Amino acid sequence: TLFRSRGELLSGGAALAVICWGTTDAGTSGTGAWPNRVTIGAVYSGQAFSTNISGLSQSTTYHYRVYAVNAAGEDWSEAASFTTPGPANVITGTSGGNDSWNTGANWTYGHAPTGTEAAVVQAGVTAKVNNAATVVYSGGLTLGINATLQVGSGIATGNSNALGSGAIVMNSGSVIISSYGLGTYTFTQPFVLAGNATIWGAISNVNNNTTKTFTGGISGSGRLTYTGANNSTCVISTRNPSWTGGFQSADPENEKHQVKAAANGAFGTGDVKINQNCSLQIQAGLGDAIGNSAALHLTGASSPTFSAKLVLNQLWIDGIQQPAGDYNSSETWLNGSGILTVLRGPAVPTLILFR
C-alpha cells in the first residue's frame, strides 16, 4: 500500500525536511523516536513538497509529522493521520456495457468500490461509468496493464466518483478517457506512473474548452501522454521531483489544445514532447518548469511561451537537434520575453578509417 504525503515550508527560506511515521504519534522529541522516517531533502519557502510512503499494511491507521531543520533552528509540523485501505476490489468483467463499473457481478466483492476499499481495473479490461453516478470510495485506484477507465460519455452527476479520492496508479498502456463526466476537473489524487500511460483530456466533440488540473502530484518512471482536443487544457501545478518518465502531448483528432506548467519542476526530470497542435505555456516567472537535464521536443507549429530564463539539456525541432546556445522571441517558434538556454547541441561525428 502506498500513501503520498504533501506539505509546505511556510518560512525560513530553505531547510532539510524529514518525514516520520508510525502507527502512533511519537511526538516531537526527535526523529529517532519514530519507527519510520525518510529524508525528503531540501525544501524551500512557499513551494509545496511531497514524497511517497510505501510498504504500508492494509486497514491500518498511520500517524505522521514532518521535521525541518536549517542553520537557524528546527521545527515540527502538526500531527496528521491516514488509514490505508483493505484488500482490493477488482473489476474483471464488462457486463453492463456503458455502465459496467456499476454492475456488481463484474467485481470480486460483488459491488462497485465503496468506503475505504481500493479499486483495481484488471489488466486488459475496459471499465465504463458513463450514464449513471457511482459511489465515493477512498482506497485508491489502480489500472492494470492495458486497462482503461472511461468516465462519462453520458451526462450524470457523480460518475467521476469512479476515480476515487486516493492515489491513482497507472501501469503500462493504461488509459483514462474523460468525456462529459470529466469536464473541467481537478485531479487532487496523487498519480503514480508505474509505466507509460495516457489521459484523454477531451474526446471528439466533447469537453470543448475544458481544463484538467493536476494538484495531487505525479511520480514514477512512466511517461504521461496527454491527449488534447477542442481547445482543452492540461495544467500541472505541483513540483514533481520523483517523476522521471517525461511528458508528451498528442492530438489523434488533429485539434488544438494547451499544456500549462504552473510550478517549477512541474514536468519532473524527464523529457517533454509537444506536438504540432499543442501550445506549451509556462507560468510567468518560472525558470525550472522543465528539468535542466531534460530535452524539449517541438513538432510543427508548437510554440512555447515563457518569461523567465529556462535551461535545457537539449532542444529538438521537428526531429532535428538544435545547436547549443541562447534562444529568444526572435525565433519564429518562441513566444514571450524569456531566454531559452540549451546546454548541448549535436555531437560532432568521429570517423575511424579501416584499412
PDB file of N, CA and C in Angstrom, residues 153-186:
ATOM      1  N   SER A 153     -19.452   9.252 -20.964  1.00  0.00           N
ATOM      2  CA  SER A 153     -19.891   9.611 -22.314  1.00  0.00           C
ATOM      3  C   SER A 153     -21.320  10.142 -22.278  1.00  0.00           C
ATOM      4  N   GLY A 154     -22.011   9.867 -21.162  1.00  0.00           N
ATOM      5  CA  GLY A 154     -23.313  10.476 -20.901  1.00  0.00           C
ATOM      6  C   GLY A 154     -23.188  11.459 -19.755  1.00  0.00           C
ATOM      7  N   ILE A 155     -24.186  12.312 -19.577  1.00  0.00           N
ATOM      8  CA  ILE A 155     -24.136  13.314 -18.521  1.00  0.00           C
ATOM      9  C   ILE A 155     -24.810  12.751 -17.278  1.00  0.00           C
ATOM     10  N   ALA A 156     -24.010  12.530 -16.227  1.00  0.00           N
ATOM     11  CA  ALA A 156     -24.554  12.006 -14.969  1.00  0.00           C
ATOM     12  C   ALA A 156     -23.721  12.541 -13.820  1.00  0.00           C
ATOM     13  N   THR A 157     -24.355  13.267 -12.918  1.00  0.00           N
ATOM     14  CA  THR A 157     -23.640  13.788 -11.766  1.00  0.00           C
ATOM     15  C   THR A 157     -23.130  12.634 -10.915  1.00  0.00           C
ATOM     16  N   GLY A 158     -21.836  12.638 -10.632  1.00  0.00           N
ATOM     17  CA  GLY A 158     -21.273  11.617  -9.758  1.00  0.00           C
ATOM     18  C   GLY A 158     -20.557  10.491 -10.461  1.00  0.00           C
ATOM     19  N   ASN A 159     -20.532  10.459 -11.814  1.00  0.00           N
ATOM     20  CA  ASN A 159     -19.783   9.361 -12.420  1.00  0.00           C
ATOM     21  C   ASN A 159     -18.271   9.557 -12.289  1.00  0.00           C
ATOM     22  N   SER A 160     -17.825  10.780 -12.000  1.00  0.00           N
ATOM     23  CA  SER A 160     -16.400  10.992 -11.761  1.00  0.00           C
ATOM     24  C   SER A 160     -15.949  10.372 -10.443  1.00  0.00           C
ATOM     25  N   ASN A 161     -16.897   9.936  -9.586  1.00  0.00           N
ATOM     26  CA  ASN A 161     -16.528   9.256  -8.341  1.00  0.00           C
ATOM     27  C   ASN A 161     -15.749   7.974  -8.595  1.00  0.00           C
ATOM     28  N   ALA A 162     -15.831   7.446  -9.816  1.00  0.00           N
ATOM     29  CA  ALA A 162     -15.083   6.231 -10.147  1.00  0.00           C
ATOM     30  C   ALA A 162     -13.574   6.426 -10.005  1.00  0.00           C
ATOM     31  N   LEU A 163     -13.112   7.670 -10.035  1.00  0.00           N
ATOM     32  CA  LEU A 163     -11.687   7.944  -9.882  1.00  0.00           C
ATOM     33  C   LEU A 163     -11.234   7.838  -8.429  1.00  0.00           C
ATOM     34  N   GLY A 164     -12.188   7.836  -7.498  1.00  0.00           N
ATOM     35  CA  GLY A 164     -11.850   7.747  -6.091  1.00  0.00           C
ATOM     36  C   GLY A 164     -11.159   8.997  -5.583  1.00  0.00           C
ATOM     37  N   SER A 165     -10.754   8.961  -4.318  1.00  0.00           N
ATOM     38  CA  SER A 165     -10.056  10.092  -3.712  1.00  0.00           C
ATOM     39  C   SER A 165      -8.645   9.731  -3.274  1.00  0.00           C
ATOM     40  N   GLY A 166      -8.241   8.478  -3.454  1.00  0.00           N
ATOM     41  CA  GLY A 166      -6.888   8.054  -3.103  1.00  0.00           C
ATOM     42  C   GLY A 166      -5.954   8.130  -4.292  1.00  0.00           C
ATOM     43  N   ALA A 167      -4.757   7.579  -4.128  1.00  0.00           N
ATOM     44  CA  ALA A 167      -3.762   7.598  -5.197  1.00  0.00           C
ATOM     45  C   ALA A 167      -4.258   6.827  -6.418  1.00  0.00           C
ATOM     46  N   ILE A 168      -3.879   7.320  -7.600  1.00  0.00           N
ATOM     47  CA  ILE A 168      -4.184   6.635  -8.859  1.00  0.00           C
ATOM     48  C   ILE A 168      -2.889   6.086  -9.428  1.00  0.00           C
ATOM     49  N   VAL A 169      -2.820   4.763  -9.532  1.00  0.00           N
ATOM     50  CA  VAL A 169      -1.636   4.096 -10.074  1.00  0.00           C
ATOM     51  C   VAL A 169      -1.963   3.627 -11.492  1.00  0.00           C
ATOM     52  N   MET A 170      -1.135   4.053 -12.458  1.00  0.00           N
ATOM     53  CA  MET A 170      -1.357   3.680 -13.849  1.00  0.00           C
ATOM     54  C   MET A 170      -0.176   2.847 -14.346  1.00  0.00           C
ATOM     55  N   ASN A 171      -0.485   1.633 -14.814  1.00  0.00           N
ATOM     56  CA  ASN A 171       0.535   0.754 -15.363  1.00  0.00           C
ATOM     57  C   ASN A 171       0.646   0.931 -16.868  1.00  0.00           C
ATOM     58  N   SER A 172       1.601   0.237 -17.463  1.00  0.00           N
ATOM     59  CA  SER A 172       1.909   0.418 -18.886  1.00  0.00           C
ATOM     60  C   SER A 172       0.685   0.209 -19.764  1.00  0.00           C
ATOM     61  N   GLY A 173       0.451   1.164 -20.655  1.00  0.00           N
ATOM     62  CA  GLY A 173      -0.643   1.051 -21.605  1.00  0.00           C
ATOM     63  C   GLY A 173      -2.003   1.399 -21.055  1.00  0.00           C
ATOM     64  N   SER A 174      -2.093   1.776 -19.794  1.00  0.00           N
ATOM     65  CA  SER A 174      -3.397   2.097 -19.208  1.00  0.00           C
ATOM     66  C   SER A 174      -3.856   3.486 -19.650  1.00  0.00           C
ATOM     67  N   VAL A 175      -5.185   3.666 -19.639  1.00  0.00           N
ATOM     68  CA  VAL A 175      -5.781   4.885 -20.192  1.00  0.00           C
ATOM     69  C   VAL A 175      -6.943   5.331 -19.310  1.00  0.00           C
ATOM     70  N   ILE A 176      -7.031   6.633 -19.073  1.00  0.00           N
ATOM     71  CA  ILE A 176      -8.232   7.250 -18.509  1.00  0.00           C
ATOM     72  C   ILE A 176      -8.828   8.140 -19.588  1.00  0.00           C
ATOM     73  N   ILE A 177     -10.062   7.867 -19.973  1.00  0.00           N
ATOM     74  CA  ILE A 177     -10.739   8.641 -21.009  1.00  0.00           C
ATOM     75  C   ILE A 177     -11.764   9.548 -20.340  1.00  0.00           C
ATOM     76  N   SER A 178     -11.618  10.845 -20.533  1.00  0.00           N
ATOM     77  CA  SER A 178     -12.559  11.786 -19.931  1.00  0.00           C
ATOM     78  C   SER A 178     -13.507  12.308 -20.993  1.00  0.00           C
ATOM     79  N   SER A 179     -14.782  12.225 -20.669  1.00  0.00           N
ATOM     80  CA  SER A 179     -15.809  12.727 -21.577  1.00  0.00           C
ATOM     81  C   SER A 179     -16.707  13.675 -20.786  1.00  0.00           C
ATOM     82  N   TYR A 180     -18.017  13.659 -20.987  1.00  0.00           N
ATOM     83  CA  TYR A 180     -18.886  14.586 -20.286  1.00  0.00           C
ATOM     84  C   TYR A 180     -18.668  14.547 -18.773  1.00  0.00           C
ATOM     85  N   GLY A 181     -18.480  13.349 -18.237  1.00  0.00           N
ATOM     86  CA  GLY A 181     -18.359  13.193 -16.797  1.00  0.00           C
ATOM     87  C   GLY A 181     -17.119  13.843 -16.225  1.00  0.00           C
ATOM     88  N   LEU A 182     -16.119  14.109 -17.048  1.00  0.00           N
ATOM     89  CA  LEU A 182     -14.928  14.833 -16.617  1.00  0.00           C
ATOM     90  C   LEU A 182     -14.775  16.063 -17.513  1.00  0.00           C
ATOM     91  N   GLY A 183     -15.586  17.058 -17.265  1.00  0.00           N
ATOM     92  CA  GLY A 183     -15.439  18.313 -17.993  1.00  0.00           C
ATOM     93  C   GLY A 183     -14.231  19.037 -17.436  1.00  0.00           C
ATOM     94  N   THR A 184     -14.426  20.202 -16.860  1.00  0.00           N
ATOM     95  CA  THR A 184     -13.347  20.855 -16.119  1.00  0.00           C
ATOM     96  C   THR A 184     -13.226  20.148 -14.779  1.00  0.00           C
ATOM     97  N   TYR A 185     -12.054  19.582 -14.522  1.00  0.00           N
ATOM     98  CA  TYR A 185     -11.890  18.683 -13.376  1.00  0.00           C
ATOM     99  C   TYR A 185     -10.500  18.875 -12.778  1.00  0.00           C
ATOM    100  N   THR A 186     -10.412  18.831 -11.444  1.00  0.00           N
ATOM    101  CA  THR A 186      -9.132  18.919 -10.752  1.00  0.00           C
ATOM    102  C   THR A 186      -8.785  17.561 -10.161  1.00  0.00           C
TER     103      THR A 186
END
